[in-house]
CSV table of C-alpha atoms in Angstrom, one decimal:
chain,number,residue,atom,x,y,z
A,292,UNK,CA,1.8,4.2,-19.0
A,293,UNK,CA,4.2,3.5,-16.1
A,294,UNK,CA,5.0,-0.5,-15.0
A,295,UNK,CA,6.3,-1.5,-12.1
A,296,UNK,CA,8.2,-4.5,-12.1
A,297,UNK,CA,9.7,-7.0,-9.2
A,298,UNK,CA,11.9,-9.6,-9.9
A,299,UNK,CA,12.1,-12.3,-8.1
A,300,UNK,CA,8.5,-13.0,-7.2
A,301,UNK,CA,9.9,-15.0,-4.6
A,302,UNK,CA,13.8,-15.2,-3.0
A,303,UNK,CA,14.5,-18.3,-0.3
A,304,UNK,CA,18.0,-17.6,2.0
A,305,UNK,CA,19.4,-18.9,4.5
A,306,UNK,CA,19.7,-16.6,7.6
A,307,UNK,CA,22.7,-14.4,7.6
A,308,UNK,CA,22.9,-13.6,4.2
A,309,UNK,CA,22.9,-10.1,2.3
A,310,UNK,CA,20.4,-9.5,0.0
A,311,UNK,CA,18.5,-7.3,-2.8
A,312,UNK,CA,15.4,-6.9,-3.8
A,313,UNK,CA,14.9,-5.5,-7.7
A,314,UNK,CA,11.6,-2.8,-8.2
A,315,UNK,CA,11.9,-2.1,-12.0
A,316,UNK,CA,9.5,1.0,-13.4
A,317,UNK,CA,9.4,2.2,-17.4
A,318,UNK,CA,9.0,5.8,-16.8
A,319,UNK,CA,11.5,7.9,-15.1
A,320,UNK,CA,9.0,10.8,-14.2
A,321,UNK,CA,8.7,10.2,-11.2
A,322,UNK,CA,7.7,12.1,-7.4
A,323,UNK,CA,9.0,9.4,-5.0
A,324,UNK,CA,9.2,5.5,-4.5
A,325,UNK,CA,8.5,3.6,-1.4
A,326,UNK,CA,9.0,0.1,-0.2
A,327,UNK,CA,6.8,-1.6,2.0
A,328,UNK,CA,6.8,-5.1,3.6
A,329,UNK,CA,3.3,-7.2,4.6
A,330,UNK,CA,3.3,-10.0,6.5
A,331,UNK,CA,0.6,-12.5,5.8
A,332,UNK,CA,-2.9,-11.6,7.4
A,333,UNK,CA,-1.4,-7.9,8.0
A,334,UNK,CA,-1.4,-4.6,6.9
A,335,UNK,CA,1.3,-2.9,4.9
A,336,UNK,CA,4.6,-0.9,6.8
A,337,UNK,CA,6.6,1.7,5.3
A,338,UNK,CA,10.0,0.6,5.3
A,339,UNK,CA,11.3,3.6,3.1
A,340,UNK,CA,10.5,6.5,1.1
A,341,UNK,CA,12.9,7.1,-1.7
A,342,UNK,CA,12.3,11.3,-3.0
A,343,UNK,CA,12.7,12.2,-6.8
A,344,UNK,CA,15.4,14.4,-5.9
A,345,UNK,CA,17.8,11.4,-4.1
A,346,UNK,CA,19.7,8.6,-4.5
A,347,UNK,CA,19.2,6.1,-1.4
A,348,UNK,CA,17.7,5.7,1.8
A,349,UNK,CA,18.9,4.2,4.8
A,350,UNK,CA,17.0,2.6,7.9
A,351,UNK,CA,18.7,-0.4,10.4
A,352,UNK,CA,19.9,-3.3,8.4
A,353,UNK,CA,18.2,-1.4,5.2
A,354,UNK,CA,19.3,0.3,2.1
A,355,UNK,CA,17.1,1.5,-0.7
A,356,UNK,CA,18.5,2.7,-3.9
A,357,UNK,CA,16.9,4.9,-6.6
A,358,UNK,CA,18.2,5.5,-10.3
A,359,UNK,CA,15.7,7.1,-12.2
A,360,UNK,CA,18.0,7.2,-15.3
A,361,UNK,CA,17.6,3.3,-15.5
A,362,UNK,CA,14.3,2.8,-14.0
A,363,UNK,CA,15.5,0.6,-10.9
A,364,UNK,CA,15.1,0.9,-6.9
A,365,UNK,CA,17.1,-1.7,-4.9
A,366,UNK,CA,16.3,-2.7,-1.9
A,367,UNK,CA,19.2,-3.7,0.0
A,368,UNK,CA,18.6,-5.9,3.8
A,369,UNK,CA,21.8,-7.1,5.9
A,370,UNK,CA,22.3,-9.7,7.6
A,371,UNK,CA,18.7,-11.2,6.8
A,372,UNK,CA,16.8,-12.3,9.9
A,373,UNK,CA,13.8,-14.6,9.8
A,374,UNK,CA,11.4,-12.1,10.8
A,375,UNK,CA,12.5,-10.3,8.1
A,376,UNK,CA,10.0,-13.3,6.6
A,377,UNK,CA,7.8,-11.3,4.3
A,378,UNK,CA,6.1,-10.0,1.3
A,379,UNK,CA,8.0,-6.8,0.1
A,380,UNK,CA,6.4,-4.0,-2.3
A,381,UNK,CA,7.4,-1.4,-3.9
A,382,UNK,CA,5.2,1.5,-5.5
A,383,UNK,CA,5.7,4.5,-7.5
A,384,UNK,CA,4.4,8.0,-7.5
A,385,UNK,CA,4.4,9.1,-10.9
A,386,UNK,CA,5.5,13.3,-11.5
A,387,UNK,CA,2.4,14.4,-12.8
A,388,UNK,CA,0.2,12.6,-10.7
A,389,UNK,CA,-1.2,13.9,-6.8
A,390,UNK,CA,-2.8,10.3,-6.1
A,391,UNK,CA,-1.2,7.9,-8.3
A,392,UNK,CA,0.3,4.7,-6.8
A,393,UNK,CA,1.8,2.1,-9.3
A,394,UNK,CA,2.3,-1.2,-7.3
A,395,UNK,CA,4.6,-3.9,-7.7
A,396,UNK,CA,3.6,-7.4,-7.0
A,397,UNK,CA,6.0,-8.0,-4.8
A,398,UNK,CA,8.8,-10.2,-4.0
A,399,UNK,CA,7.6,-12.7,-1.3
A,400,UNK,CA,10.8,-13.3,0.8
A,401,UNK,CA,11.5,-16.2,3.0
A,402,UNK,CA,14.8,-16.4,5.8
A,403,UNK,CA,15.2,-19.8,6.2
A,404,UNK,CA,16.8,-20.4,10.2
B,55,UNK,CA,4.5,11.2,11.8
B,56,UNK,CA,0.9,9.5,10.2
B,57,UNK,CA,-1.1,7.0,11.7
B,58,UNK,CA,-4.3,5.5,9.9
B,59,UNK,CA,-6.6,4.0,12.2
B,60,UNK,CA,-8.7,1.2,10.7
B,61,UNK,CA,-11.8,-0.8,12.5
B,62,UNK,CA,-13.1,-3.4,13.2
B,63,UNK,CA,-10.0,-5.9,12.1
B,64,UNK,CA,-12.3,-8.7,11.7
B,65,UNK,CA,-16.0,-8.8,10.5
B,66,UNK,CA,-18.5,-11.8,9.7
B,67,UNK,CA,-21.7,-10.5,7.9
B,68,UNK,CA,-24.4,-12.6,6.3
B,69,UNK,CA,-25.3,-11.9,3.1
B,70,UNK,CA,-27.9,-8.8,1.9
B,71,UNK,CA,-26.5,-7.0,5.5
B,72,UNK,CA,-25.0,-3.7,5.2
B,73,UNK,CA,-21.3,-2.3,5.9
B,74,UNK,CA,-19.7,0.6,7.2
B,75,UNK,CA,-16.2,0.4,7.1
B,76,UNK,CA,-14.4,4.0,8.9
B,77,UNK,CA,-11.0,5.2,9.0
B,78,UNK,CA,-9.5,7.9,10.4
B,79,UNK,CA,-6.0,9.6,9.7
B,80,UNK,CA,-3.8,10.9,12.6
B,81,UNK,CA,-0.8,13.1,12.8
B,82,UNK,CA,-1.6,15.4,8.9
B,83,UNK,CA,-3.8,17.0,7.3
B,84,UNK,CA,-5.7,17.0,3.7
B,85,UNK,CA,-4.2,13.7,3.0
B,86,UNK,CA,-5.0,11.7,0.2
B,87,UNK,CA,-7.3,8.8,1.4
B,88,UNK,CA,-7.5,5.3,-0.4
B,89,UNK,CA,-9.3,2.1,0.4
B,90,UNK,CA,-7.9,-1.4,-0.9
B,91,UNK,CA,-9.3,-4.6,-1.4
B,92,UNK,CA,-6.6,-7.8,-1.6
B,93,UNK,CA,-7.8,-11.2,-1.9
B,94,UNK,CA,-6.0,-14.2,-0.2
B,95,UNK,CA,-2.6,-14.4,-1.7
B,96,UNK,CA,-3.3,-11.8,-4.4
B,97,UNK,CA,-1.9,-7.8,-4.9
B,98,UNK,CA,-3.7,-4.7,-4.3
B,99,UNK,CA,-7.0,-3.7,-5.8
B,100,UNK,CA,-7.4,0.0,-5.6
B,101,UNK,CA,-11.3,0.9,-4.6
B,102,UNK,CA,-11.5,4.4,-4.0
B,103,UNK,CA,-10.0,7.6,-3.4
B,104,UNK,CA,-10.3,10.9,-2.2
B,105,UNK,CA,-8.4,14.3,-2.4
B,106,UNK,CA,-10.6,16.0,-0.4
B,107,UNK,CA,-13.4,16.3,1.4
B,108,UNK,CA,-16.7,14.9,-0.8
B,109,UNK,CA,-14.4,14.3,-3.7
B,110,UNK,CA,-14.5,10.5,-4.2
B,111,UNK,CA,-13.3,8.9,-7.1
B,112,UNK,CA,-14.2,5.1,-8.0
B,113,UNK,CA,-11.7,2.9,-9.3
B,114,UNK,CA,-13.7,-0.3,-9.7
B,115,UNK,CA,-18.0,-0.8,-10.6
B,116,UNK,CA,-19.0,-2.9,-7.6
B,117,UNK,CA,-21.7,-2.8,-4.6
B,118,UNK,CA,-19.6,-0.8,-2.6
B,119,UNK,CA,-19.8,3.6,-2.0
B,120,UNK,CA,-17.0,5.7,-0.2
B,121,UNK,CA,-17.4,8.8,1.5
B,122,UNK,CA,-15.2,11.4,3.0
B,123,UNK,CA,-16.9,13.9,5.6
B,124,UNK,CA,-14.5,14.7,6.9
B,125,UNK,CA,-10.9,15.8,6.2
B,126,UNK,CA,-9.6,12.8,8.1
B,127,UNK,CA,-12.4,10.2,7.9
B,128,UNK,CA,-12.9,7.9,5.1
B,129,UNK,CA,-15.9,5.8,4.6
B,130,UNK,CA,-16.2,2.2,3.1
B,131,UNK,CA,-20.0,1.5,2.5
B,132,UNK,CA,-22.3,-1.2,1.3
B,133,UNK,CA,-26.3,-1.6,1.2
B,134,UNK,CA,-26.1,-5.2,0.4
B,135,UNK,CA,-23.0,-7.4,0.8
B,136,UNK,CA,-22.4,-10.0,-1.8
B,137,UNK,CA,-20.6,-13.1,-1.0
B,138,UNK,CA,-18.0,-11.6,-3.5
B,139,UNK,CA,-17.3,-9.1,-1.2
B,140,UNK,CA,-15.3,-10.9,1.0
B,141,UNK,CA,-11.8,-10.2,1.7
B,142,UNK,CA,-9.0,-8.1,3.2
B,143,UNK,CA,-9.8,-4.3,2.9
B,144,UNK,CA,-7.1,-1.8,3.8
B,145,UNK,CA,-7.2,2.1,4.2
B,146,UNK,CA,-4.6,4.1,3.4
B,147,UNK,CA,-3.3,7.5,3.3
B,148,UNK,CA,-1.0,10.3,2.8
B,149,UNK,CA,0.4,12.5,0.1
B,150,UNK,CA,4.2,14.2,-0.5
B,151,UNK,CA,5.7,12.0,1.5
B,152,UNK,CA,4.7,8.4,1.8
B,153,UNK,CA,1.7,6.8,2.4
B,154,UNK,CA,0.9,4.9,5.9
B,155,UNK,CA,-1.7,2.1,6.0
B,156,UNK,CA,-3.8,0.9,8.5
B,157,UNK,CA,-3.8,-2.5,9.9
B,158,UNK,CA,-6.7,-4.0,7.8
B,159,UNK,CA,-10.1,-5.6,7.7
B,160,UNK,CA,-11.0,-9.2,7.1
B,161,UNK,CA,-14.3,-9.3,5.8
B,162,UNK,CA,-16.3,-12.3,5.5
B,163,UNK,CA,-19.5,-12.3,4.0
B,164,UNK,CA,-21.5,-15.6,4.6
C-alpha cells in the first residue's frame, strides 16, 4: 500500500534563504507526483507536476525533483519570500491506479521577514 | 489549461436544511472529478469521485450524495445537514496530468 511521507511538518526561515521540502513515498510505481501549496482559508494551487517518465521540474524560484528508485521528490524554493508563507503538499498517482491520489500532510512553511 | 469553478465560497445553513454544492470543470474533458472535505487545521478527506458521468464512487458513509450529470458538473448533496458537516469542502479535478482545484467552500452548519 503506497505512503506518502513529508518531513518536516513544519520548517521556520528567515527570508532569503534556500530551501527544500522532503515528499517520501514507499512504492516506486508510480504515474506522476505533484506539489501543491494552500494558504490558510484557501484552496489548493498546482505548483508542479512531476511525470513518471522525468526527473525535475522547473517553475520561477521552483525546482521539483523526482527519484523513483529512492522513493523521494524535492521540492526546491530560492530565495524564500514571505508570501511564499504556506502549507505545501505533495501527492502521488500511483501506476495502476486512474483516480488514485495519495496525500502527504504537508509541510507547513513559514518565511519569517 | 483547467479551471474548476466552485460555488458559493461561504455558506451558513441551520441544521435539518438541505445542500447543493456544484462544480464545474473548464478547459478538458472526461476528467476525473473529486470532492474533499478538510477540517480547520487538518489534511484532506476524500468524499467522492467520479470517472464518468453517473459513476460515483463513495469514499466515506456519511449524510452526504454526489452526482455527476454531466461530464463537467459535479454535485455535492445533502437532505439534512448535521452540525458535523461543517467544514471546508473542495472540488477538484483532472486526470493525466495534474489535478486543478477550485477555490473552496466554507460550510457552516448551525
Amino acid at each position: 500500500k503506497q505512503e506518502v511521507t513529508q518531513i518536516p511538518a513544519a520548517l521556520s526561515v528567515p527570508e532569503g534563504e534556500n530551501l527544500v521540502l522532503n515528499c517520501s513515498f514507499t512504492d516506486s510505481a508510480i504515474y506522476n507526483l505533484q506539489w501543491f501549496r494552500q494558504d490558510p482559508g484557501k484552496g489548493l494551487t498546482s505548483l508542479l507536476l512531476i511525470q513518471s517518465s522525468q526527473r525535475e521540474q522547473t517553475s520561477g524560484r521552483l525546482n521539483a525533483s523526482l527519484d523513483k528508485s529512492s522513493g523521494r521528490s524535492t521540492l526546491y524554493i530560492a530565495a524564500s519570500q514571505p508570501g511564499d508563507s504556506a502549507t505545501y503538499l505533495c501527492a502521488v498517482r500511483p501506476w495502476d491506479s486512474n483516480y488514485q491520489l495519495i496525500w502527504g500532510a504537508g509541510t507547513k512553511l513559514i518565511i519569517k521577514p | 489549461s483547467q479551471t474548476i469553478h466552485q460555488w458559493p465560497a461561504t455558506l451558513v445553513q441551520p441544521v435539518g436544511s438541505p445542500l447543493s454544492l456544484e462544480c464545474t470543470v473548464e478547459g478538458t474533458s472526461n476528467p476525473n472529478l473529486y470532492w474533499y472535505r478538510q477540517a480547520a487545521g487538518r489534511g484532506l478527506q476524500l468524499l467522492f469521485y467520479s470517472v464518468g458521468i453517473g459513476q460515483i464512487s463513495s469514499e466515506v458513509p456519511q449524510n452526504l450524495s454526489a452526482s455527476r450529470p454531466q461530464d463537467r458538473q459535479f454535485i455535492l448533496s445533502s437532505k439534512k445537514l448535521l452540525l458535523s458537516d461543517s467544514g471546508f469542502y473542495l472540488c477538484a479535478g483532472g486526470r493525466d496530468f495534474g489535478y486543478t482545484f477550485g477555490s473552496g467552500t466554507r460550510l457552516t452548519v448551525v
